[in-house]
Short mmCIF file of C-alpha atoms in Angstrom, two decimals:
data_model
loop_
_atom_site.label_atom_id
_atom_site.label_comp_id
_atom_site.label_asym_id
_atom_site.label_seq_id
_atom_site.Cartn_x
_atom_site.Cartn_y
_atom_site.Cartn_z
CA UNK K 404 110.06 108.16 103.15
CA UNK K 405 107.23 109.55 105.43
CA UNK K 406 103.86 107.76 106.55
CA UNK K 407 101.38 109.70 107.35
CA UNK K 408 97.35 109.04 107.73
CA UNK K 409 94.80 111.10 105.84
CA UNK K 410 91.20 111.33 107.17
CA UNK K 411 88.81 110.95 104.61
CA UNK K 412 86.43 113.90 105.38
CA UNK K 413 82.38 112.21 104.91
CA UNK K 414 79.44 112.20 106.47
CA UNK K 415 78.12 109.35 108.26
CA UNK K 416 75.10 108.58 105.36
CA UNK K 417 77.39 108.23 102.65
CA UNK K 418 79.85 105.66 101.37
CA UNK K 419 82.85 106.04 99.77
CA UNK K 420 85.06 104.05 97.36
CA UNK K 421 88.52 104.66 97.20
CA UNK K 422 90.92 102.99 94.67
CA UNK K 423 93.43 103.04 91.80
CA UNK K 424 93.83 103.76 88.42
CA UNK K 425 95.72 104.55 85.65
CA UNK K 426 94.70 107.14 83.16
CA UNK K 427 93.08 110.40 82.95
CA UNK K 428 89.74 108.88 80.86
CA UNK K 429 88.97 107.10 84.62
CA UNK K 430 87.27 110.32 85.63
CA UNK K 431 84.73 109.85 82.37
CA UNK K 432 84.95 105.90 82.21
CA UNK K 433 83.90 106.26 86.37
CA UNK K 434 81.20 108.58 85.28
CA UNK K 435 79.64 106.51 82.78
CA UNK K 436 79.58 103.47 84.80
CA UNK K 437 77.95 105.45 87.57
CA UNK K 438 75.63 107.39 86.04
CA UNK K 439 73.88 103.59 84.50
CA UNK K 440 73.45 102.06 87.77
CA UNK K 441 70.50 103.61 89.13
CA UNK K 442 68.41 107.02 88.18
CA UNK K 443 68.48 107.38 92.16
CA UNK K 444 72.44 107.22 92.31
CA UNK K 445 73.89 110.32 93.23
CA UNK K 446 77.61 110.50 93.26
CA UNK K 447 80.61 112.96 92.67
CA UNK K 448 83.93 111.37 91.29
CA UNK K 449 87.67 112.48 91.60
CA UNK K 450 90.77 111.60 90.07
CA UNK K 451 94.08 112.85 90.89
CA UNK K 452 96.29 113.13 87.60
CA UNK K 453 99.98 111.61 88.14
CA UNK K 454 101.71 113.51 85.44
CA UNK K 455 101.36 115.72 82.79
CA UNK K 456 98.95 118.78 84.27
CA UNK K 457 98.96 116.48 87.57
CA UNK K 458 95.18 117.93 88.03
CA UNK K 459 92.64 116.33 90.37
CA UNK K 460 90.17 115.75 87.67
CA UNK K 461 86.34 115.46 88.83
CA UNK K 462 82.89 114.63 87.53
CA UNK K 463 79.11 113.54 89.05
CA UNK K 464 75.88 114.25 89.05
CA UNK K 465 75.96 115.99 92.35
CA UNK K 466 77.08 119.42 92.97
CA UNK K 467 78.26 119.03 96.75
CA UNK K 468 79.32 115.32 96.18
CA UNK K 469 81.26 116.75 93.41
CA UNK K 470 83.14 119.20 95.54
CA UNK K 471 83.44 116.67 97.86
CA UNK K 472 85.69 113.98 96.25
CA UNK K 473 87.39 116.60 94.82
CA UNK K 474 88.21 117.82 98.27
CA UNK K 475 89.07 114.48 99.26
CA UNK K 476 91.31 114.04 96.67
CA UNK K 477 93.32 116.74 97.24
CA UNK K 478 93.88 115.65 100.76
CA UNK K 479 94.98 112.26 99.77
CA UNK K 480 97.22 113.81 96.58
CA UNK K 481 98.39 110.05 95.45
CA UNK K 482 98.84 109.95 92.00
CA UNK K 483 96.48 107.64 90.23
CA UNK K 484 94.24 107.16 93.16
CA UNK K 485 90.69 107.43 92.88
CA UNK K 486 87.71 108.55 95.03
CA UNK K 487 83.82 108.17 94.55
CA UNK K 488 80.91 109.03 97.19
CA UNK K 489 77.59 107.57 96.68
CA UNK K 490 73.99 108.93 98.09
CA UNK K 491 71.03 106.67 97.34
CA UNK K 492 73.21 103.61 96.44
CA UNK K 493 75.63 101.27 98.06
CA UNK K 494 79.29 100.26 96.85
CA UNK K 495 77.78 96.31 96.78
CA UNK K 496 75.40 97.65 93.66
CA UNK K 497 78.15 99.66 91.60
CA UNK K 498 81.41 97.90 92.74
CA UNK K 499 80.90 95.32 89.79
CA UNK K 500 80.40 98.41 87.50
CA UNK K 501 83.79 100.16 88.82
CA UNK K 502 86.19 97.02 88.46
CA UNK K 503 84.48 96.42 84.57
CA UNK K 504 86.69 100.44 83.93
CA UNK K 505 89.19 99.24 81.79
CA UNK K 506 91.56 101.12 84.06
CA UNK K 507 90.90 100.39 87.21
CA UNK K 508 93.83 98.61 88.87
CA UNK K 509 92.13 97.99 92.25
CA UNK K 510 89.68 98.92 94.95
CA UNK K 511 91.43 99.97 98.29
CA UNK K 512 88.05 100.20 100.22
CA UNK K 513 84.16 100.37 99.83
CA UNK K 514 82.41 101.74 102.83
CA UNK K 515 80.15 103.87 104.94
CA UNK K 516 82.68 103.65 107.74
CA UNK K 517 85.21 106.74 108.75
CA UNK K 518 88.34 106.00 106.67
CA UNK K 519 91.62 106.72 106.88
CA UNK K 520 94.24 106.50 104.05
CA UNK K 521 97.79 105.84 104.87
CA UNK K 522 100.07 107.47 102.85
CA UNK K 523 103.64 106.77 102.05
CA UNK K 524 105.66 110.13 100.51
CA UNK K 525 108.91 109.87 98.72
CA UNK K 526 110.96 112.37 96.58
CA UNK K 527 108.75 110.89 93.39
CA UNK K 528 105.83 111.80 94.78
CA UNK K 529 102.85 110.30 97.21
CA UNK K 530 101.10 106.73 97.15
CA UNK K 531 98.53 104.79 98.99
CA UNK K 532 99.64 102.01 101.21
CA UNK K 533 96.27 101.17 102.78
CA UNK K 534 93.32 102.71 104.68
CA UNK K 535 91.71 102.11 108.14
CA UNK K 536 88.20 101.37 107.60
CA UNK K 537 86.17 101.53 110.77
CA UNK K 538 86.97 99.97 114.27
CA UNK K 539 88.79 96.81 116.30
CA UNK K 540 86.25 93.88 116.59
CA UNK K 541 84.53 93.42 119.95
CA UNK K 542 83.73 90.32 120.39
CA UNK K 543 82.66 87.28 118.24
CA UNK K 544 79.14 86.50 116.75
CA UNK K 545 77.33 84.29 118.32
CA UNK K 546 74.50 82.03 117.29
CA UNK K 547 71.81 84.91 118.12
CA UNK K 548 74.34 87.36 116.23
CA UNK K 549 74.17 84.70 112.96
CA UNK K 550 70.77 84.40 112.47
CA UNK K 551 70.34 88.69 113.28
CA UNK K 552 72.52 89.34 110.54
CA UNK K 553 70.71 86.32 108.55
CA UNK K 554 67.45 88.14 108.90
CA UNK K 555 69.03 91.67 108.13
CA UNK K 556 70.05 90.70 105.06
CA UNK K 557 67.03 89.30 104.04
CA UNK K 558 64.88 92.24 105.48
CA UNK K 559 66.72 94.87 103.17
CA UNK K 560 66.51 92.20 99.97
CA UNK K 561 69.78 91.37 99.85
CA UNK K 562 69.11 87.72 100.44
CA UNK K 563 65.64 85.56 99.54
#
């Protein structure tokens, strides 16, 4: 078996959502789940096939998202695995909407953060063991640091 880390290639303003599945209707399924969120959303989806074809399989509503999960999907080459980037919208408003896909198995990460996915290779073929998301901790939050992220939360309406 080989490990190996795969850079998930992004730019800083969007998020990505990386995860698992289990049948080639997840590209459409993904779509349609997407697509009713928001008229803002903008968001390419790919799927990499694990047998038959074994085609990365891709749709959106975004040309250069589009290409980019495909891309990305590629790179990461695990059967079954899943990626989705999202421009005007956040994984914490379609993440609901992506684990109701009849075929999703599970959600490996949902961020705006650099990612890595760490990949384990055998002779059957390549699967996802985890991802890096973002950096080592600093430090602790303090009292300041509580009510800061108290008042963020409320200042971008994600709290009353």
């Amino acid at each position: 078996m080989e490990l190996t880390a795969v850079r998930i290639d992004k730019p800083e303003d969007l998020n990505v959502i990386l995860g698992q599945s289990h049948f080639i209707k997840t590209v459409e399924d993904l779509h349609e789940a997407l697509v009713g969120i928001s008229p803002h959303l903008r968001f390419g989806v790919a799927f990499c096939e694990a047998s038959g074809p074994r085609l990365v399989r891709h749709s959106g509503n975004d040309d250069d998202l589009i290409e980019l999960a495909t891309k990305n999907a590629v790179a990461v080459g695990a059967g079954h695995s899943f990626i989705v980037f999202l421009h005007e919208g956040y994984p914490v408003n379609v993440l609901n909407a992506i684990r109701q896909v009849p075929e999703v198995c599970g959600i490996y990460c949902a961020t705006a953060n650099q990612v890595e996915v760490l990949i384990a290779e055998t002779e059957l073929g390549r699967g996802i063991v985890g991802v890096v998301d973002g950096t080592v901790p600093v430090g602790v939050e303090t009292q300041d640091d509580q009510e800061d992220r108290r008042q963020l939360l409320r200042r971008i309406g994600y709290k009353l």
